[in-house]
XYZ file of C-alpha atoms in Angstrom:
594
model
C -13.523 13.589 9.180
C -16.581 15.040 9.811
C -15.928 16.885 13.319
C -19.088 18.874 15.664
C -19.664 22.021 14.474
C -21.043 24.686 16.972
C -23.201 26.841 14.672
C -23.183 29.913 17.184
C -20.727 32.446 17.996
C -20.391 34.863 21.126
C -20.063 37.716 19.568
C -22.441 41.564 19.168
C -22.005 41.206 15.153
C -23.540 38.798 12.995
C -27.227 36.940 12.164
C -29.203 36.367 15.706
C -30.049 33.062 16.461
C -33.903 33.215 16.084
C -34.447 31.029 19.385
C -35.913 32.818 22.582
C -35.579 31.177 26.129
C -37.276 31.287 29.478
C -35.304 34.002 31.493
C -36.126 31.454 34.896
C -35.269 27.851 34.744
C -37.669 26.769 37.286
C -40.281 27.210 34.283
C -37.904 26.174 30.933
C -39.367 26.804 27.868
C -36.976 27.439 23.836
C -39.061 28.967 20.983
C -37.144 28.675 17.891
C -39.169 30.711 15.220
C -38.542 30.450 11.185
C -40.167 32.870 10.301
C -41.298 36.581 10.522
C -44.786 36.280 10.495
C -43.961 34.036 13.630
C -42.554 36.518 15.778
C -44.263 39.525 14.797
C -46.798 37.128 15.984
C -45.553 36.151 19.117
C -44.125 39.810 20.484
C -46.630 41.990 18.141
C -44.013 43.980 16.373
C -40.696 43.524 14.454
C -37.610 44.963 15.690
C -37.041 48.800 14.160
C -34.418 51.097 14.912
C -35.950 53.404 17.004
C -34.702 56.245 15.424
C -36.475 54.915 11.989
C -39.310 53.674 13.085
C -40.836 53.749 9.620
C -37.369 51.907 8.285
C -37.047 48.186 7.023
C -37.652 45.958 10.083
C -33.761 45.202 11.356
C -33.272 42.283 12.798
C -29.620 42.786 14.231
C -28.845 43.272 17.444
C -29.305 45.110 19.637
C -32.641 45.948 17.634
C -33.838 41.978 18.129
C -32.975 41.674 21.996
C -35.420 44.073 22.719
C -38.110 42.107 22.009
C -39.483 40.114 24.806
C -42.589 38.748 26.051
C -43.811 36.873 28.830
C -43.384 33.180 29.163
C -46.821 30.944 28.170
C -45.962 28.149 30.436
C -45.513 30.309 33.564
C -48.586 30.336 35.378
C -47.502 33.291 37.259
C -49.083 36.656 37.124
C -46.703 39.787 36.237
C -47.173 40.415 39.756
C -45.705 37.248 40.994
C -42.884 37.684 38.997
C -43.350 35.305 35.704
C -40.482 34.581 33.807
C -40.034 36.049 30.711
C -38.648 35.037 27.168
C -35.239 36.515 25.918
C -33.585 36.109 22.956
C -30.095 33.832 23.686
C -27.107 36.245 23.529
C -25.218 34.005 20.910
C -25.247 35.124 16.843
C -24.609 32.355 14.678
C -21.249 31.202 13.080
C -21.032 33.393 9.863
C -20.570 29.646 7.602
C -24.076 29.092 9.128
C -24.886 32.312 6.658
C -23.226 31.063 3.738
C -23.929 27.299 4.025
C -27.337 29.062 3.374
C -27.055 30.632 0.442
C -28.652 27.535 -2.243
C -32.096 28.426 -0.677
C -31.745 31.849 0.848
C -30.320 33.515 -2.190
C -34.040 33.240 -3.546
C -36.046 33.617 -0.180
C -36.926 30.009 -0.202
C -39.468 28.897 1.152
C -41.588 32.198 1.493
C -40.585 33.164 -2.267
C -39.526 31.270 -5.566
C -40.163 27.636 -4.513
C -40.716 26.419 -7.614
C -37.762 27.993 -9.398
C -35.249 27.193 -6.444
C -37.129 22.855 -6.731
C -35.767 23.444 -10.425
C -32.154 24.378 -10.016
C -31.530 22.305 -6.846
C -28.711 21.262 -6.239
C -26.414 23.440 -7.923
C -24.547 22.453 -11.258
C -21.046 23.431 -9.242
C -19.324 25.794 -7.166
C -16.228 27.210 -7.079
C -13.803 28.578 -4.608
C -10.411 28.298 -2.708
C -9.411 25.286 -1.656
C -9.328 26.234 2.150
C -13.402 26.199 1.649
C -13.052 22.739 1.701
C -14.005 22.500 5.353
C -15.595 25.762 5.452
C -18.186 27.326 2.544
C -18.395 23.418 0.806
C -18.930 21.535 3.919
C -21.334 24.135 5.139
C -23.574 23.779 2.439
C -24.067 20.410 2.147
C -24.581 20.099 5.990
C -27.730 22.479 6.138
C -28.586 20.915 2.199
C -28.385 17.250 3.434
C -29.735 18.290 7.182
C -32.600 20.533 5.192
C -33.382 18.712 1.944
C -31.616 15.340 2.096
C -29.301 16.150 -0.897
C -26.272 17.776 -1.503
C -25.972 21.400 -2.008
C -24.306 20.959 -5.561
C -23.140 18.253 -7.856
C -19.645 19.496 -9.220
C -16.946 21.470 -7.260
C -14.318 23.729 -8.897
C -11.843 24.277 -6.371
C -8.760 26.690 -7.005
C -5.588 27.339 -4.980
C -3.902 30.756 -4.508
C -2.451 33.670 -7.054
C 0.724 34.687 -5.969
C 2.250 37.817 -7.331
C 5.317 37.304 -9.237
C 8.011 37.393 -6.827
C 5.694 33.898 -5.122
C 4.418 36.562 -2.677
C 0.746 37.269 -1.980
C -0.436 39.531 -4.375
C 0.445 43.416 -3.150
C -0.766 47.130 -4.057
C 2.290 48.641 -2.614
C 5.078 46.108 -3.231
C 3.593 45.776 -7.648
C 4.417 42.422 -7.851
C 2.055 41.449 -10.120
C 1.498 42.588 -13.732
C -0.672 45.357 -14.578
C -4.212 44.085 -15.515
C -4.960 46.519 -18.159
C -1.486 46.610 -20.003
C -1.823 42.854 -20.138
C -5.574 43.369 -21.877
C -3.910 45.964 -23.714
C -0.794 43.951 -25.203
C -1.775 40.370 -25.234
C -5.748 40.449 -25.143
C -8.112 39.495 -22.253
C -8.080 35.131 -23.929
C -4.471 35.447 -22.800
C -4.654 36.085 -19.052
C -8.320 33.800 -19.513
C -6.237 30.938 -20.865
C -3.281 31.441 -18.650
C -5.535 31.366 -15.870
C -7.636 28.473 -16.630
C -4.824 26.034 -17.957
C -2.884 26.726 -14.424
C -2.701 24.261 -11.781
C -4.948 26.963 -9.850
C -7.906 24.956 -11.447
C -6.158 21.598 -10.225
C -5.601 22.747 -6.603
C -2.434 24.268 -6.730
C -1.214 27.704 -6.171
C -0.121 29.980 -9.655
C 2.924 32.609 -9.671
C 1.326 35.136 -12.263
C 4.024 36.328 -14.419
C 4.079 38.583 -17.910
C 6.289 35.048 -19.332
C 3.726 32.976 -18.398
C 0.735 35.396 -20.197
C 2.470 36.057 -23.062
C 3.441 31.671 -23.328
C -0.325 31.349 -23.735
C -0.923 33.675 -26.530
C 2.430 32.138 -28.076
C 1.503 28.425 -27.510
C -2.374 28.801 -28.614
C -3.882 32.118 -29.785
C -1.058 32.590 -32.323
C -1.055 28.874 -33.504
C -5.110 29.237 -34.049
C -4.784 32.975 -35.881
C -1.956 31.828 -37.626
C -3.821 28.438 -38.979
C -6.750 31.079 -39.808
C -4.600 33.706 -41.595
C -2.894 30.621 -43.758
C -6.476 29.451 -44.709
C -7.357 32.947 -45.475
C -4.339 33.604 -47.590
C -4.490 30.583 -49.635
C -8.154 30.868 -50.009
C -8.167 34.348 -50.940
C -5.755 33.737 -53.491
C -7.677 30.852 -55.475
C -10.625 32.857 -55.088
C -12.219 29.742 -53.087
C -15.030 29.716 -51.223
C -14.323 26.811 -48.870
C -17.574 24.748 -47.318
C -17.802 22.123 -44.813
C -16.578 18.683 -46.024
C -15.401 15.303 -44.696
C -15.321 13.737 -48.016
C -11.398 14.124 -48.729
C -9.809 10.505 -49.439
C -6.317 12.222 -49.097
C -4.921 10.227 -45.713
C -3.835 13.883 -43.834
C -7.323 14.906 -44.231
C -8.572 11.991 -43.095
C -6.319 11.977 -40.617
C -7.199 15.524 -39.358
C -10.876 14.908 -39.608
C -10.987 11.876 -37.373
C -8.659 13.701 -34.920
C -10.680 16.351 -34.793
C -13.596 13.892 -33.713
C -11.568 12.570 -30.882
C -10.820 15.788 -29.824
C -14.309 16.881 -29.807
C -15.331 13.951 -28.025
C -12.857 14.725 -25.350
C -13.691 18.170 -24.966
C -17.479 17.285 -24.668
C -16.285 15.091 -21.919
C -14.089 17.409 -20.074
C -15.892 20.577 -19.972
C -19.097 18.272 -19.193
C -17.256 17.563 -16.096
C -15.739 20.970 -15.503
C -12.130 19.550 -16.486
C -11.109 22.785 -17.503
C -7.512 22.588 -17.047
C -7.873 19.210 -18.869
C -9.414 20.851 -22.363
C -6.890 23.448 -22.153
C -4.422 20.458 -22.391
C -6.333 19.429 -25.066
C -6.961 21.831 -26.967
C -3.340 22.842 -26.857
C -2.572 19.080 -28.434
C -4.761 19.550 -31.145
C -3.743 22.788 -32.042
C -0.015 21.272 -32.136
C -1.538 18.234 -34.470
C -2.997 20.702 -36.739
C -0.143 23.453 -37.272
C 2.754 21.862 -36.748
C 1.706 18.637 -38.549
C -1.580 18.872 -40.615
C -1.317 22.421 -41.874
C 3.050 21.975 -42.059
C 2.806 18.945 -44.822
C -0.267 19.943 -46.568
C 1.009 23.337 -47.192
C 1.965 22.370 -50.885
C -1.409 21.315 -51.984
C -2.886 24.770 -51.135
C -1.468 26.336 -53.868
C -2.031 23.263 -56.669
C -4.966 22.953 -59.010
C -6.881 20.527 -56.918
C -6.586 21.669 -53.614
C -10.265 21.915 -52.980
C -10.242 19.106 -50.614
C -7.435 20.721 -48.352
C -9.337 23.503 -48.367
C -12.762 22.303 -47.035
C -10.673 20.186 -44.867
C -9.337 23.345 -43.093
C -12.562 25.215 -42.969
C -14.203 22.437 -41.613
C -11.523 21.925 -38.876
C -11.247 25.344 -38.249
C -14.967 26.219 -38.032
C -15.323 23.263 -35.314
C -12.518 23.792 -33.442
C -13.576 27.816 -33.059
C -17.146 26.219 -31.576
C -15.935 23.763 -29.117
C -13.440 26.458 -28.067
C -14.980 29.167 -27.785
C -15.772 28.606 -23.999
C -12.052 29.071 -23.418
C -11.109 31.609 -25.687
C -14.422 33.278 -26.652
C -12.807 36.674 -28.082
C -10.031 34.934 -30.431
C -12.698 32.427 -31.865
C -15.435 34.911 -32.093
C -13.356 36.568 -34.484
C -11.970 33.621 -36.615
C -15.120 32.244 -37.003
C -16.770 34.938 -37.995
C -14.052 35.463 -40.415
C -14.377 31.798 -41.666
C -18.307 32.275 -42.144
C -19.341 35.602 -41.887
C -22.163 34.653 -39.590
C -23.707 36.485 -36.286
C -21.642 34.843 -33.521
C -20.081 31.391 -32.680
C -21.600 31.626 -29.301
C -25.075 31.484 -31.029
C -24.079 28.286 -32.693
C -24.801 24.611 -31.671
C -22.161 22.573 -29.889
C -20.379 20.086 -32.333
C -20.898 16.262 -32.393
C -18.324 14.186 -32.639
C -20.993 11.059 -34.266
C -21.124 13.645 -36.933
C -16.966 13.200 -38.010
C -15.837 9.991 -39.963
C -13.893 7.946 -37.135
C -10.619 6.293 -38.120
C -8.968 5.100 -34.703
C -6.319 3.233 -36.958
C -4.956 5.837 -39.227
C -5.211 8.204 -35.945
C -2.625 5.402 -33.955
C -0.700 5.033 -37.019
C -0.243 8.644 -37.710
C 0.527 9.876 -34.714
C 2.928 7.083 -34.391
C 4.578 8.531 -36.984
C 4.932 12.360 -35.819
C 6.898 10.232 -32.964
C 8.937 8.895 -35.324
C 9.366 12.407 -37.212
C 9.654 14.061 -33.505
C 12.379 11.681 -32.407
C 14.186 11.540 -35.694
C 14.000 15.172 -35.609
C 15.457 15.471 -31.891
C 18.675 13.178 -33.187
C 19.379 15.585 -36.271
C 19.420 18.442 -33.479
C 21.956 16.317 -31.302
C 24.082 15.792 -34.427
C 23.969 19.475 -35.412
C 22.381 18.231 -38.505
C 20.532 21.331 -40.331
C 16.743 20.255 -41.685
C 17.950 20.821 -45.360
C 21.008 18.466 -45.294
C 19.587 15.056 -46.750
C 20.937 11.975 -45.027
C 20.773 8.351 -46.608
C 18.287 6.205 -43.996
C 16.203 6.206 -40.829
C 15.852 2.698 -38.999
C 12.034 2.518 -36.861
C 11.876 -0.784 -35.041
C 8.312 -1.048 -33.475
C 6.242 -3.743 -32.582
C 3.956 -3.408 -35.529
C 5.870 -2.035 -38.714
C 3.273 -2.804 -40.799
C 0.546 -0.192 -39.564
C 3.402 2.407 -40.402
C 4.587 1.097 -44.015
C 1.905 3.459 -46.002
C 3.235 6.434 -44.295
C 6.899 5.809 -45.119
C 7.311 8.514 -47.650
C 5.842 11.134 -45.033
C 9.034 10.551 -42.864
C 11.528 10.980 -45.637
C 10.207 14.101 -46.182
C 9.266 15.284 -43.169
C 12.955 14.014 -41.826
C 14.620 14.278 -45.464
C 16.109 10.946 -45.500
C 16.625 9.340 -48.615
C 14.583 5.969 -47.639
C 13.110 4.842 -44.317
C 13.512 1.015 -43.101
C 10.899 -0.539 -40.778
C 11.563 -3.427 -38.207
C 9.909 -5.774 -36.396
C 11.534 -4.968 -32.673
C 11.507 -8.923 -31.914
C 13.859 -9.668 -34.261
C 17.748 -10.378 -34.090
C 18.791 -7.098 -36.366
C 16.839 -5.114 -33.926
C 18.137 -6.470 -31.208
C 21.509 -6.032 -32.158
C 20.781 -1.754 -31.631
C 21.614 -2.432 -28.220
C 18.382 -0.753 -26.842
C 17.480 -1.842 -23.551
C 15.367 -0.949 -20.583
C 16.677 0.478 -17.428
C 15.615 -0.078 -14.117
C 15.373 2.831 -10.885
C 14.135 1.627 -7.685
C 12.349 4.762 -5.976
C 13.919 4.619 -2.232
C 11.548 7.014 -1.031
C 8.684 4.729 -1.994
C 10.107 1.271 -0.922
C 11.826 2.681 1.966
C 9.366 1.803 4.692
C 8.452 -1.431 2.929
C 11.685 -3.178 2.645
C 13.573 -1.222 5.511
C 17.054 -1.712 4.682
C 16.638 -4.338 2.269
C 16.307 -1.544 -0.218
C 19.735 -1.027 -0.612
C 19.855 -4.518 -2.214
C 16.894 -3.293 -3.981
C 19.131 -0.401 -5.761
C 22.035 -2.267 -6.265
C 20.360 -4.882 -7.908
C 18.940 -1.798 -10.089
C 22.094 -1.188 -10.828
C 24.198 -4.460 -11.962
C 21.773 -5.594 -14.014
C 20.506 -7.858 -10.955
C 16.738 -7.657 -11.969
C 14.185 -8.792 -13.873
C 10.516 -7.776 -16.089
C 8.205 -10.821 -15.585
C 5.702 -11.178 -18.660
C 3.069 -9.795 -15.699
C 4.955 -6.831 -15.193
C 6.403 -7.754 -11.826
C 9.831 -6.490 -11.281
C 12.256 -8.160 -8.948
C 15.340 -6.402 -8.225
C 17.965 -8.457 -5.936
C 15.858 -10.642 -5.602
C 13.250 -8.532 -4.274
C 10.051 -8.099 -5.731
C 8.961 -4.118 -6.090
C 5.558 -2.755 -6.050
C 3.827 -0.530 -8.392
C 5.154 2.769 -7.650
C 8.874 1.534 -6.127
C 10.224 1.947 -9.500
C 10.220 3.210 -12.775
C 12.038 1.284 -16.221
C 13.387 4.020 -18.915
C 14.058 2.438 -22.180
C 17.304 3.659 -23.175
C 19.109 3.515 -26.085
C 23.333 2.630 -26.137
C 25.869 3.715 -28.514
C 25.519 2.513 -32.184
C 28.541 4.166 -33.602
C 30.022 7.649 -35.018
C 28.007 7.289 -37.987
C 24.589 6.360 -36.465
C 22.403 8.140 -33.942
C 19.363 6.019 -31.589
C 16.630 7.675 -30.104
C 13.540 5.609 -27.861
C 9.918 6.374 -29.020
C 7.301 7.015 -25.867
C 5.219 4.858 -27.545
C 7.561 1.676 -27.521
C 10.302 0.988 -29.941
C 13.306 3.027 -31.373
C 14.773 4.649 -34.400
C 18.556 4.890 -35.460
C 19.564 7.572 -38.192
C 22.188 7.580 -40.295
C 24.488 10.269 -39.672
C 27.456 9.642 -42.422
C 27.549 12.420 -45.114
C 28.522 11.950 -48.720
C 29.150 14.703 -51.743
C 25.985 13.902 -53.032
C 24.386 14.555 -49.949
C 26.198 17.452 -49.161
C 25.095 18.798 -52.579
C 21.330 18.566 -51.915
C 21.680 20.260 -48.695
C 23.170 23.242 -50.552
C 20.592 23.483 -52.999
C 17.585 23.164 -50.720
C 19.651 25.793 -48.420
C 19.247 28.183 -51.576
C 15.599 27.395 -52.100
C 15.257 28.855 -48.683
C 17.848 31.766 -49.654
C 15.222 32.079 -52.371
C 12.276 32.310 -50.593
C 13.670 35.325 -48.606
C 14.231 36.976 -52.095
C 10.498 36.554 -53.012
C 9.006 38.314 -49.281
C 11.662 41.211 -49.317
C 10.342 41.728 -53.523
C 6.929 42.180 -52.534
C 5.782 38.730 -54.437
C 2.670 36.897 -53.759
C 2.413 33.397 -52.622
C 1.393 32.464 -56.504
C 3.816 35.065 -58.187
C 5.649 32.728 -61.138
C 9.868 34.528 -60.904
C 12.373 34.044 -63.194
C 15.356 33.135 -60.933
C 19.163 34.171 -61.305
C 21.814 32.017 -59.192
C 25.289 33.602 -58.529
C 27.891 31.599 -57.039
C 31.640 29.633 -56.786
C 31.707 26.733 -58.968
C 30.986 23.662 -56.103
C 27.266 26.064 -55.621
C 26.256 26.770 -59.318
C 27.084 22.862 -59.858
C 24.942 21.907 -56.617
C 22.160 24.262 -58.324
C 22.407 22.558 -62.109
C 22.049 19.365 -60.543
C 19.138 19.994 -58.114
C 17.431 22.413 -60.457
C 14.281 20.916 -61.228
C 13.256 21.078 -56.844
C 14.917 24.500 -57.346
C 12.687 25.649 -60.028
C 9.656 23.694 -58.228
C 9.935 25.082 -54.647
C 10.640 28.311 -55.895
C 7.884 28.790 -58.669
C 10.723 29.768 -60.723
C 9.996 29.560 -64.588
C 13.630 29.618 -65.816
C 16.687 29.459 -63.988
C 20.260 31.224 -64.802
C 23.431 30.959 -63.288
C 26.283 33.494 -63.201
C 29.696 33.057 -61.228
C 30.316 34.996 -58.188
C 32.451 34.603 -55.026
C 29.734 34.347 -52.738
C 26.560 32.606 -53.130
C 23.610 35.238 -54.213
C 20.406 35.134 -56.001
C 17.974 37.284 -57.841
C 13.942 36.835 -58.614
C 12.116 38.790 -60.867
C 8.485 38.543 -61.354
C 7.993 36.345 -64.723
């Protein structure tokens, strides 16, 4: 829709056009000069201010208009009245000026040709979106008109910061945060990474609010620290002196490592074609993979005799992930990495490769398969009011392709603490019998001004169960067939019972935990409730980490014999040496360094 542009304005303010015309049309004549050797040329001065003549040649108005001269294809003489050349009145459109700026920024062509032939076209540009017909299609009209190319190869285009109330940003009404407080509190990454993972850097406007600042330093500056200070801790305290390794053989390294390749690869990707908000999404996965999963069940083998491999696992991880980064969070990983390495600066380092990481796109599928599993599991303990430390007997996960998942079993008990974990194929008849099916919504909106008012039939086909998934994908509901984008199908899981609880995995298939509670159960719970009890004793006594306690239980009866029975995890969790017991009305314990 590209419309005429007039490239002149009538207006006193702005750049002259540099064309001169015959002042008597019986003798036309248009001199268009490029240059200021031409007119000095031509009229035998540049324009001054006359009241500097010795100042910088100015070639505003009304400094330009003055010069004139008399017209070379008049054959009059002065006496006869020959025509004279004048400057048009009109100054051109001020996008005219900017579309400019790839070769006038440099003085090109009287200065720096051969730098300006090197860095043309541009990498990218950005700006607001409105420049869409203005500053970007400016540009590449004088670039293509000029040069035959574009202006630049990438554009970064941004919509608008609204204050906080969804207002344009205001001095006098404050409704935006303060820039330096936020610096201050939360560090100059946080308002980086809250501005950069916006949809400003998609097109779309951005409210700025303190929430949304301080949700970035809580969702990935803390999550990277924190993952740093555990390293550090653990490290510190074996007297380790981690070095960069892929080597492990234990599957959550592996796992880790081979994530870390994808996400490496992606982030090469993105940020090679200015995705930004797209590696902040990215980066913000990853982060989740290694804290809340990675770093969450390999916490135990930091502190065992052989936990060199988790420990060059980490470092490894945490080195790379600081370099590919550090372009969106430059302070925070400056910092850890020169923590991690005690080197100059990770901005003086070279960009990772993923070819260098051990690839494993099967244990990757499989494991992240399974923190679905664990996620949705985990979801159905919260809808039963469940607590983490209460052991239940099974959990049910009916996939497609069980067997990819059968090594991992044992992480899902524990990660879930369920006693044993059963794996189905989701075409058979025990699966089927769950009573998970899919569920169909016709989008009106979309099929609207296809079918007219046939989508009514549409929906209440939807509805009664009047529709059906061909093996193509094609959906036809009452009989009508909908396109892609006139519906949507939700798998959806029914009731299974009080004692069972069914939740549908995004990645296809379901799981159904057992709810019921027994004694035994029940018993458990209460002793891995006073491991945790426990664990509070140790932090508010000052312990290390490593600190060996000898560990006194106080209690009713149904507690001490929940402790007896569950003392060996007791003693194990806890680092306790020797356990006592000692009856007490309420439930209480005491650690003392052993």
């Amino acid at each position: 829709n590209a419309r005429d542009w007039s490239i002149t304005r009538n207006r006193f303010w702005g750049s002259p056009v540099p064309v001169w015309k015959s002042d008597d049309e019986a003798y036309p004549r248009l001199d268009v000069y490029g240059s200021l050797a031409k007119i000095e040329r031509d009229f035998g001065r540049l324009p001054v201010d006359p009241s500097d003549p010795s100042a910088t040649p100015d070639l505003h108005r009304p400094f330009i208009d003055e010069l004139t001269r008399p017209n070379p294809d008049d054959p009059r003489s002065a006496e006869e009245g020959r025509s004279t050349m004048r400057r048009v009145d009109d100054v051109l459109d001020v996008w005219f000026d900017s579309g400019s700026m790839s070769f006038a920024q440099v003085h090109y062509p009287f200065e720096n040709a051969d730098w300006f032939e090197g860095h043309f076209p541009g990498d990218f540009i950005v700006e607001y979106i409105g420049q869409t017909r203005g500053w970007f299609y400016t540009m590449h009209v004088l670039a293509g008109a000029i040069f035959d190319k574009p202006a630049f190869s990438t554009c970064v285009s941004h919509g608008i910061v609204l204050g906080s109330d969804g207002q344009k940003m205001s001095k006098s009404l404050r409704n935006y945060p303060d820039v330096r407080e936020v610096f201050d509190r939360d560090g100059a990454d946080a308002m980086r990474w809250f501005l950069m993972s916006s949809p400003i850097l998609r097109g779309g406007n951005l409210v700025v609010t303190e929430q949304g600042i301080r949700d970035s330093v809580r969702q990935v500056l803390i999550p990277l620290w924190n993952s740093w200070y555990f390293f550090s801790l653990y490290a510190n305290a074996a007297a380790y002196d981690a070095k960069i390794s892929t080597a492990s053989a234990d599957p959550l390294d592996r796992y880790i490592v081979a994530k870390l390749g994808d996400f490496v690869a992606t982030m090469t990707h993105q940020l090679d074609n200015y995705e930004v908000a797209g590696a902040c999404d990215s980066t913000r996965s990853f982060l989740d993979a290694l804290t809340n999963w990675y770093i969450r069940r390999s916490r135990e083998r930091f502190w065992n005799s052989d936990s060199t491999d988790a420990f060059d696992t980490l470092f490894t991880v945490l080195e790379t992930v600081c370099r590919v980064t550090a372009p969106l969070m430059p302070l925070v990983t400056e910092e850890v990495w020169r923590g991690l390495t005690g080197g100059r600066s990770v901005h003086l380092t070279d960009w990772p490769r993923a070819d260098e990481l051990p690839a494993d796109a099967t244990l990757v599928e499989a494991m992240d398969s399974i923190r679905e599993v664990c996620s949705a599991g985990s979801a159905l303990r919260k809808g039963a009011n469940l607590r983490n430390r209460l052991p239940l007997a099974e959990l049910t996960v009916v996939v497609a392709d069980p067997d990819r998942l059968a090594p991992f079993t044992s992480i899902v008990a524990d990660e879930l603490n369920v006693k044993s974990v059963r794996l189905l194929d989701v075409a058979t008849d025990e699966a089927h019998a769950y009573g998970v099916e899919q569920r169909l919504t016709v989008n009106a909106r979309a099929a609207g001004p296809r079918l007219g008012k046939d989508v009514q039939r549409a929906i209440k086909g939807s509805k009664s169960g009047d529709w059906s998934l061909a093996d193509d994908g094609t959906v036809t509901a009452g009989g009508l067939g909908l396109l892609e984008g006139e519906f949507s199908l939700e798998t959806v899981a029914a009731d299974t019972g009080t004692d069972t609880a069914t939740g549908v995995l995004p990645g296809g298939g379901f799981v159904v935990l057992d709810t019921a509670l027994t004694p035994e159960l029940e018993a458990e719970g209460l002793a891995r409730d006073l491991v945790r009890t426990v664990q509070q004793a140790r932090r508010e006594a000052g312990l290390d980490v490593s600190d060996r306690i000898a560990l006194t239980v106080s209690g009713p009866a149904s507690a001490l014999e929940a402790a007896r029975t569950h003392e060996a995890l007791l003693a194990q969790e806890t680092l306790a040496t020797s356990v006592s017991y000692a009856d007490a009305p309420a439930i209480g314990v005491e650690v003392v360094r052993a």
